[in-house]
mmCIF file of C-alpha atoms in Angstrom:
data_model
loop_
_atom_site.group_PDB
_atom_site.id
_atom_site.type_symbol
_atom_site.label_atom_id
_atom_site.label_comp_id
_atom_site.label_asym_id
_atom_site.label_seq_id
_atom_site.Cartn_x
_atom_site.Cartn_y
_atom_site.Cartn_z
ATOM 1 C CA MET A 194 -27.633 14.511 53.521
ATOM 2 C CA ARG A 195 -28.540 11.783 53.182
ATOM 3 C CA SER A 196 -26.117 9.883 51.347
ATOM 4 C CA SER A 197 -27.870 8.271 47.046
ATOM 5 C CA ASN A 198 -25.764 4.969 47.852
ATOM 6 C CA PRO A 199 -29.137 2.171 48.203
ATOM 7 C CA VAL A 200 -26.965 1.228 51.772
ATOM 8 C CA PHE A 201 -26.578 4.079 53.459
ATOM 9 C CA SER A 202 -29.688 5.081 53.339
ATOM 10 C CA ARG A 203 -31.644 2.187 54.936
ATOM 11 C CA GLU A 204 -33.134 2.887 58.038
ATOM 12 C CA GLY A 205 -30.963 1.599 60.500
ATOM 13 C CA SER A 206 -27.589 1.873 58.541
ATOM 14 C CA PHE A 207 -24.759 4.942 59.012
ATOM 15 C CA THR A 208 -27.871 7.748 58.965
ATOM 16 C CA ARG A 209 -28.151 11.715 60.841
ATOM 17 C CA ASP A 210 -31.200 9.991 62.803
ATOM 18 C CA ALA A 211 -30.041 6.958 63.620
ATOM 19 C CA GLY A 212 -26.840 7.348 65.429
ATOM 20 C CA TYR A 213 -24.336 6.344 63.838
ATOM 21 C CA ALA A 214 -24.568 1.767 63.409
ATOM 22 C CA GLY A 215 -28.683 1.823 64.428
ATOM 23 C CA PHE A 216 -27.507 3.896 68.051
ATOM 24 C CA GLY A 217 -29.661 6.660 67.867
ATOM 25 C CA THR A 218 -29.008 9.893 70.571
ATOM 26 C CA SER A 219 -31.254 9.706 72.575
ATOM 27 C CA PRO A 220 -30.990 8.143 75.930
ATOM 28 C CA GLN A 221 -32.653 4.123 75.463
ATOM 29 C CA ALA A 222 -35.307 3.904 78.628
ATOM 30 C CA GLY A 223 -33.852 2.374 81.825
ATOM 31 C CA SER A 224 -29.734 2.595 79.945
ATOM 32 C CA PRO A 225 -27.936 2.901 83.316
ATOM 33 C CA TYR A 226 -25.388 4.777 81.123
ATOM 34 C CA GLY A 227 -27.594 7.770 79.921
ATOM 35 C CA GLN A 228 -27.095 9.775 76.910
ATOM 36 C CA ASN A 229 -25.316 7.235 74.419
ATOM 37 C CA PRO A 230 -22.417 8.965 73.430
ATOM 38 C CA TYR A 231 -21.316 6.988 69.947
ATOM 39 C CA GLY A 232 -23.818 9.579 68.569
ATOM 40 C CA GLN A 233 -23.232 12.982 69.496
ATOM 41 C CA ASN A 234 -21.265 14.988 66.856
ATOM 42 C CA PRO A 235 -17.839 15.987 69.138
ATOM 43 C CA TYR A 236 -17.056 18.082 66.182
ATOM 44 C CA ALA A 237 -19.648 19.854 66.156
ATOM 45 C CA GLY A 238 -18.901 22.678 68.345
ATOM 46 C CA THR A 239 -15.520 22.969 65.961
ATOM 47 C CA PRO A 240 -15.390 25.392 62.912
ATOM 48 C CA TYR A 241 -15.082 21.978 61.015
ATOM 49 C CA ALA A 242 -17.755 21.362 61.451
ATOM 50 C CA GLN A 243 -19.271 24.336 59.892
ATOM 51 C CA GLN A 244 -20.223 25.121 56.264
ATOM 52 C CA PRO A 245 -18.693 28.486 54.980
ATOM 53 C CA GLN A 246 -21.081 31.720 55.468
ATOM 54 C CA GLY A 247 -22.550 31.780 52.121
ATOM 55 C CA GLN A 248 -21.908 28.638 50.490
ATOM 56 C CA ALA A 249 -24.784 25.808 49.649
ATOM 57 C CA PRO A 250 -23.301 22.744 51.080
ATOM 58 C CA LEU A 251 -22.245 20.135 47.928
ATOM 59 C CA THR A 252 -24.950 18.046 46.358
ATOM 60 C CA ASP A 253 -23.838 14.691 45.731
ATOM 61 C CA GLU A 254 -23.577 15.613 41.733
ATOM 62 C CA GLN A 255 -21.523 18.299 42.413
ATOM 63 C CA LEU A 256 -19.166 15.909 44.497
ATOM 64 C CA TYR A 257 -18.902 12.544 41.914
ATOM 65 C CA GLN A 258 -17.922 15.329 39.073
ATOM 66 C CA MET A 259 -15.055 16.700 41.033
ATOM 67 C CA TYR A 260 -13.453 13.406 42.329
ATOM 68 C CA ASN A 261 -13.682 11.517 38.720
ATOM 69 C CA GLY A 262 -13.829 14.434 36.169
ATOM 70 C CA PRO A 263 -9.950 15.038 34.421
ATOM 71 C CA ALA A 264 -7.202 15.866 35.725
ATOM 72 C CA ALA A 265 -5.758 18.608 35.026
ATOM 73 C CA GLY A 266 -3.842 18.686 31.748
ATOM 74 C CA PRO A 267 -0.936 20.725 30.834
ATOM 75 C CA ALA A 268 -2.026 23.474 29.147
ATOM 76 C CA ALA A 269 -3.882 24.158 32.090
ATOM 77 C CA THR A 270 -1.269 23.981 34.227
ATOM 78 C CA GLY A 271 1.149 26.261 32.250
ATOM 79 C CA ARG A 272 3.076 23.175 30.644
ATOM 80 C CA MET A 273 3.974 23.161 26.810
ATOM 81 C CA THR A 274 2.012 20.848 24.206
ATOM 82 C CA LEU A 275 2.746 20.252 20.931
ATOM 83 C CA ASP A 276 -0.337 22.481 20.120
ATOM 84 C CA ASP A 277 2.059 25.477 21.814
ATOM 85 C CA VAL A 278 5.092 24.397 19.635
ATOM 86 C CA VAL A 279 2.806 23.996 16.412
ATOM 87 C CA ALA A 280 1.670 27.739 17.283
ATOM 88 C CA ARG A 281 4.305 29.344 17.615
ATOM 89 C CA THR A 282 6.401 27.968 14.593
ATOM 90 C CA ALA A 283 3.620 29.011 12.695
ATOM 91 C CA MET A 284 3.856 32.668 13.935
ATOM 92 C CA THR A 285 7.780 32.598 13.470
ATOM 93 C CA LEU A 286 7.249 31.808 9.315
ATOM 94 C CA LEU A 287 4.426 33.904 9.217
ATOM 95 C CA THR A 288 6.438 36.557 9.737
ATOM 96 C CA LEU A 289 9.733 35.413 8.340
ATOM 97 C CA VAL A 290 7.751 34.951 5.351
ATOM 98 C CA ALA A 291 5.532 38.374 5.531
ATOM 99 C CA ALA A 292 9.445 40.218 5.764
ATOM 100 C CA GLY A 293 10.355 37.742 3.034
ATOM 101 C CA ALA A 294 7.760 40.103 0.397
ATOM 102 C CA VAL A 295 7.997 43.074 1.674
ATOM 103 C CA ALA A 296 11.875 42.654 0.260
ATOM 104 C CA TRP A 297 10.860 40.570 -2.072
ATOM 105 C CA PHE A 298 8.456 44.080 -3.826
ATOM 106 C CA THR A 299 10.299 46.733 -2.538
ATOM 107 C CA LEU A 300 14.392 46.094 -3.130
ATOM 108 C CA PRO A 301 15.751 45.624 -6.774
ATOM 109 C CA PHE A 302 17.408 42.530 -7.507
ATOM 110 C CA GLU A 303 20.841 43.669 -8.401
ATOM 111 C CA ASN A 304 20.668 45.352 -4.698
ATOM 112 C CA TYR A 305 22.132 42.844 -2.167
ATOM 113 C CA GLY A 306 23.634 45.951 -0.039
ATOM 114 C CA TYR A 307 20.307 46.095 2.158
ATOM 115 C CA ALA A 308 19.680 42.063 2.433
ATOM 116 C CA VAL A 309 23.703 41.585 3.647
ATOM 117 C CA GLY A 310 23.049 44.575 6.417
ATOM 118 C CA ALA A 311 19.681 42.078 7.975
ATOM 119 C CA SER A 312 21.664 39.036 7.344
ATOM 120 C CA LEU A 313 24.316 40.069 9.488
ATOM 121 C CA VAL A 314 22.278 41.403 12.308
ATOM 122 C CA ALA A 315 19.953 38.369 12.454
ATOM 123 C CA LEU A 316 23.760 36.583 13.028
ATOM 124 C CA VAL A 317 24.042 38.401 15.035
ATOM 125 C CA VAL A 318 20.297 38.361 17.119
ATOM 126 C CA GLY A 319 20.450 34.169 16.364
ATOM 127 C CA LEU A 320 23.580 34.232 18.672
ATOM 128 C CA VAL A 321 21.660 35.835 21.683
ATOM 129 C CA ILE A 322 19.129 33.922 21.512
ATOM 130 C CA SER A 323 21.178 30.726 21.185
ATOM 131 C CA PHE A 324 23.706 31.232 24.300
ATOM 132 C CA LYS A 325 20.518 33.999 26.791
ATOM 133 C CA ARG A 326 19.019 31.593 29.540
ATOM 134 C CA SER A 327 14.854 32.962 29.688
ATOM 135 C CA VAL A 328 13.364 32.817 26.391
ATOM 136 C CA SER A 329 12.779 36.644 24.243
ATOM 137 C CA PRO A 330 9.469 35.765 22.188
ATOM 138 C CA PRO A 331 9.952 39.349 20.933
ATOM 139 C CA LEU A 332 13.767 39.433 20.022
ATOM 140 C CA ILE A 333 12.989 35.556 18.246
ATOM 141 C CA LEU A 334 10.435 37.420 16.124
ATOM 142 C CA THR A 335 13.031 40.375 15.416
ATOM 143 C CA TYR A 336 15.687 37.290 14.122
ATOM 144 C CA ALA A 337 12.926 36.171 12.319
ATOM 145 C CA ALA A 338 12.151 39.179 10.993
ATOM 146 C CA LEU A 339 15.345 39.876 9.414
ATOM 147 C CA GLN A 340 15.849 36.711 8.051
ATOM 148 C CA GLY A 341 12.952 36.775 5.984
ATOM 149 C CA PHE A 342 14.085 40.183 5.179
ATOM 150 C CA ALA A 343 17.309 38.952 3.979
ATOM 151 C CA MET A 344 16.105 35.629 2.032
ATOM 152 C CA GLY A 345 13.492 37.609 0.034
ATOM 153 C CA ALA A 346 16.182 39.443 -1.543
ATOM 154 C CA VAL A 347 18.676 36.495 -2.568
ATOM 155 C CA SER A 348 15.254 34.368 -3.645
ATOM 156 C CA HIS A 349 13.842 37.297 -5.667
ATOM 157 C CA ALA A 350 17.805 37.564 -6.814
ATOM 158 C CA PHE A 351 17.855 33.507 -7.429
ATOM 159 C CA ASN A 352 13.901 34.075 -9.488
ATOM 160 C CA THR A 353 14.750 36.587 -11.656
ATOM 161 C CA MET A 354 18.037 34.303 -13.197
ATOM 162 C CA LEU A 355 15.901 30.881 -12.858
ATOM 163 C CA ASN A 356 12.784 31.337 -12.847
ATOM 164 C CA GLY A 357 10.327 29.118 -10.822
ATOM 165 C CA ILE A 358 13.459 28.285 -8.470
ATOM 166 C CA VAL A 359 11.896 29.520 -5.246
ATOM 167 C CA ILE A 360 8.911 27.074 -5.293
ATOM 168 C CA GLN A 361 11.142 24.601 -6.450
ATOM 169 C CA ALA A 362 13.348 25.229 -3.311
ATOM 170 C CA VAL A 363 10.031 25.444 -1.169
ATOM 171 C CA LEU A 364 8.683 21.826 -1.997
ATOM 172 C CA GLY A 365 12.086 20.590 -1.639
ATOM 173 C CA THR A 366 12.079 21.960 1.879
ATOM 174 C CA ALA A 367 9.145 21.266 2.429
ATOM 175 C CA ALA A 368 9.456 17.301 1.908
ATOM 176 C CA VAL A 369 12.835 16.816 3.742
ATOM 177 C CA PHE A 370 10.726 18.534 6.245
ATOM 178 C CA ALA A 371 8.592 15.368 6.141
ATOM 179 C CA ALA A 372 9.986 12.794 5.228
ATOM 180 C CA MET A 373 12.810 13.855 8.325
ATOM 181 C CA LEU A 374 9.435 13.800 10.419
ATOM 182 C CA PHE A 375 8.039 9.878 9.202
ATOM 183 C CA ALA A 376 11.550 8.423 10.647
ATOM 184 C CA TYR A 377 11.249 10.391 13.337
ATOM 185 C CA LYS A 378 8.384 8.958 14.429
ATOM 186 C CA SER A 379 8.439 5.822 13.436
ATOM 187 C CA GLY A 380 11.861 5.135 14.688
ATOM 188 C CA ARG A 381 14.149 5.018 11.322
ATOM 189 C CA ILE A 382 15.611 7.642 13.305
ATOM 190 C CA ARG A 383 17.144 6.878 16.624
ATOM 191 C CA VAL A 384 18.930 10.512 18.453
ATOM 192 C CA THR A 385 21.486 9.346 20.773
ATOM 193 C CA ALA A 386 24.701 10.748 21.999
ATOM 194 C CA ARG A 387 26.961 8.657 19.152
ATOM 195 C CA TYR A 388 25.389 10.625 16.601
ATOM 196 C CA GLN A 389 24.320 13.717 17.769
ATOM 197 C CA ARG A 390 28.355 13.428 18.042
ATOM 198 C CA ILE A 391 28.455 12.755 14.518
ATOM 199 C CA GLY A 392 26.441 15.330 13.200
ATOM 200 C CA ILE A 393 27.891 17.483 15.632
ATOM 201 C CA ALA A 394 31.387 17.767 14.042
ATOM 202 C CA VAL A 395 30.883 17.053 11.099
ATOM 203 C CA ALA A 396 28.122 20.214 11.118
ATOM 204 C CA LEU A 397 31.558 22.336 12.420
ATOM 205 C CA GLY A 398 33.572 20.897 9.574
ATOM 206 C CA PHE A 399 31.102 21.829 7.088
ATOM 207 C CA VAL A 400 30.317 25.253 8.315
ATOM 208 C CA LEU A 401 34.577 26.183 8.959
ATOM 209 C CA LEU A 402 35.122 24.659 5.250
ATOM 210 C CA MET A 403 32.063 27.172 4.244
ATOM 211 C CA LEU A 404 34.088 30.430 5.890
ATOM 212 C CA VAL A 405 37.264 29.255 4.419
ATOM 213 C CA ASN A 406 35.309 29.777 1.457
ATOM 214 C CA LEU A 407 33.483 32.688 2.055
ATOM 215 C CA VAL A 408 36.569 34.473 2.673
ATOM 216 C CA ALA A 409 38.554 33.219 -0.525
ATOM 217 C CA SER A 410 35.922 33.923 -3.133
ATOM 218 C CA ALA A 411 36.494 37.749 -1.554
ATOM 219 C CA PHE A 412 40.219 37.606 -2.166
ATOM 220 C CA GLY A 413 38.499 36.347 -5.502
ATOM 221 C CA ALA A 414 39.831 32.864 -5.280
ATOM 222 C CA ASP A 415 37.394 30.677 -6.111
ATOM 223 C CA MET A 416 37.126 27.332 -5.052
ATOM 224 C CA GLY A 417 34.829 25.186 -6.243
ATOM 225 C CA LEU A 418 32.315 24.526 -3.645
ATOM 226 C CA ARG A 419 29.441 25.909 -4.868
ATOM 227 C CA SER A 420 29.503 24.945 -8.676
ATOM 228 C CA GLY A 421 30.638 21.811 -11.016
ATOM 229 C CA PRO A 422 29.858 18.240 -9.455
ATOM 230 C CA LEU A 423 32.096 19.385 -6.339
ATOM 231 C CA GLY A 424 28.905 21.386 -5.584
ATOM 232 C CA ILE A 425 26.243 19.462 -5.845
ATOM 233 C CA VAL A 426 28.574 16.739 -3.423
ATOM 234 C CA VAL A 427 28.161 20.170 -1.122
ATOM 235 C CA GLY A 428 25.349 21.112 -1.348
ATOM 236 C CA LEU A 429 23.469 17.650 -0.641
ATOM 237 C CA ILE A 430 25.414 17.614 2.024
ATOM 238 C CA GLY A 431 24.110 20.605 3.650
ATOM 239 C CA ILE A 432 20.530 19.598 3.089
ATOM 240 C CA GLY A 433 21.673 16.373 5.068
ATOM 241 C CA LEU A 434 23.106 18.552 8.277
ATOM 242 C CA GLY A 435 20.072 20.460 7.853
ATOM 243 C CA ALA A 436 17.927 16.551 8.230
ATOM 244 C CA PHE A 437 20.142 15.918 10.629
ATOM 245 C CA PHE A 438 18.829 19.556 12.399
ATOM 246 C CA LEU A 439 15.828 18.882 12.165
ATOM 247 C CA SER A 440 16.093 16.123 13.915
ATOM 248 C CA LEU A 441 17.810 16.763 17.020
ATOM 249 C CA ASP A 442 14.880 19.628 16.868
ATOM 250 C CA PHE A 443 12.241 16.837 16.953
ATOM 251 C CA HIS A 444 14.049 15.086 19.628
ATOM 252 C CA GLU A 445 14.592 17.917 21.682
ATOM 253 C CA ILE A 446 10.772 19.105 21.251
ATOM 254 C CA GLU A 447 9.650 15.457 22.016
ATOM 255 C CA THR A 448 12.308 15.044 26.459
ATOM 256 C CA ALA A 449 10.980 19.280 26.145
ATOM 257 C CA ILE A 450 7.472 17.509 26.174
ATOM 258 C CA ALA A 451 8.260 14.575 28.031
ATOM 259 C CA GLN A 452 9.969 16.525 31.182
ATOM 260 C CA GLY A 453 6.949 18.585 30.907
ATOM 261 C CA ALA A 454 8.721 22.180 30.722
ATOM 262 C CA PRO A 455 7.048 25.329 30.627
ATOM 263 C CA GLN A 456 5.221 26.829 28.226
ATOM 264 C CA ARG A 457 6.928 29.544 26.815
ATOM 265 C CA GLU A 458 10.014 26.981 26.255
ATOM 266 C CA SER A 459 7.520 26.644 23.264
ATOM 267 C CA TRP A 460 9.103 30.088 21.401
ATOM 268 C CA ARG A 461 12.587 27.944 21.862
ATOM 269 C CA ALA A 462 11.509 25.095 20.021
ATOM 270 C CA ALA A 463 10.426 27.613 17.162
ATOM 271 C CA PHE A 464 13.438 29.365 16.932
ATOM 272 C CA GLY A 465 15.134 25.300 16.656
ATOM 273 C CA LEU A 466 12.845 24.865 13.638
ATOM 274 C CA THR A 467 12.915 27.912 11.623
ATOM 275 C CA LEU A 468 17.050 28.034 11.637
ATOM 276 C CA SER A 469 16.108 24.442 10.264
ATOM 277 C CA LEU A 470 14.156 25.747 7.495
ATOM 278 C CA VAL A 471 16.115 28.346 6.523
ATOM 279 C CA TRP A 472 18.961 25.829 6.545
ATOM 280 C CA ILE A 473 17.705 23.783 4.235
ATOM 281 C CA TYR A 474 15.868 25.982 2.033
ATOM 282 C CA MET A 475 18.692 28.380 1.422
ATOM 283 C CA GLU A 476 20.659 24.700 0.866
ATOM 284 C CA MET A 477 18.450 23.774 -1.649
ATOM 285 C CA LEU A 478 18.377 26.645 -3.132
ATOM 286 C CA ARG A 479 22.157 26.868 -4.236
ATOM 287 C CA LEU A 480 21.588 23.005 -5.106
ATOM 288 C CA ILE A 481 19.007 23.604 -7.418
ATOM 289 C CA ALA A 482 20.508 26.383 -9.408
ATOM 290 C CA ILE A 483 23.496 24.174 -9.628
ATOM 291 C CA LEU A 484 21.154 21.893 -11.122
ATOM 292 C CA ARG A 485 19.770 24.169 -14.163
ATOM 293 C CA GLY A 486 23.305 25.818 -14.717
ATOM 294 C CA ASP A 487 23.604 28.369 -13.214
ATOM 295 C CA ASP A 488 25.294 29.341 -9.811
#
């Protein structure tokens, strides 16, 4: 094969016809050494010098493209990318919204039985997903469907009592998401170990307080945590915690992509984002209801 390099293609250079560095393969007239061994290919009889059968030799252009082409990206090697996270999150949220629409249009707003049942089952499925070592996309979509069904029934009831509150809660949730994404990407919020410890401690205390309030309300006692000025403070804390959860999600996604996590882990990231958005939406719904004078 003749080289495309003009230096190497000149007569008398590194060409097959001229031998090595211009020394021919045929013996020189009058040479006492006979045939020049340096002009022969010592590997001619080995399989390394044979072209595979049925395969044409590569041209200079093909070799150039092979060695100068772009390296395989994350998508080609099965690693998680931001596009994977966006696509899986969109699928999960669409499942949630579709199930919510079914509940909205099929259940009477006074009937909370199905909503409570779906919410409890969604809680169990969510715990299974959280503690399961391997990622299960069907379980994640099942959680989205159950949680969406429960949210659809609750949203219908709120919207019947306070017309337009659902749109307000959706816009508020989107605003919190956009603000947190901007704050995280701009470096205004940095997820450090101390930041995580404080936030998780506040979240655990908040959840415990809400459980106590739920048990008290079941026995007819009202602690006032979901009404009046105290309810507004609790609602703002709840939304703040949802924003904190989003920052953790952003950090986990960024770290997973940087470390080359498997593509399947994008489903776990989608599950985390869905949990945070559901939390923010429900807290936003309660807060707006209090501000509008009906809890």
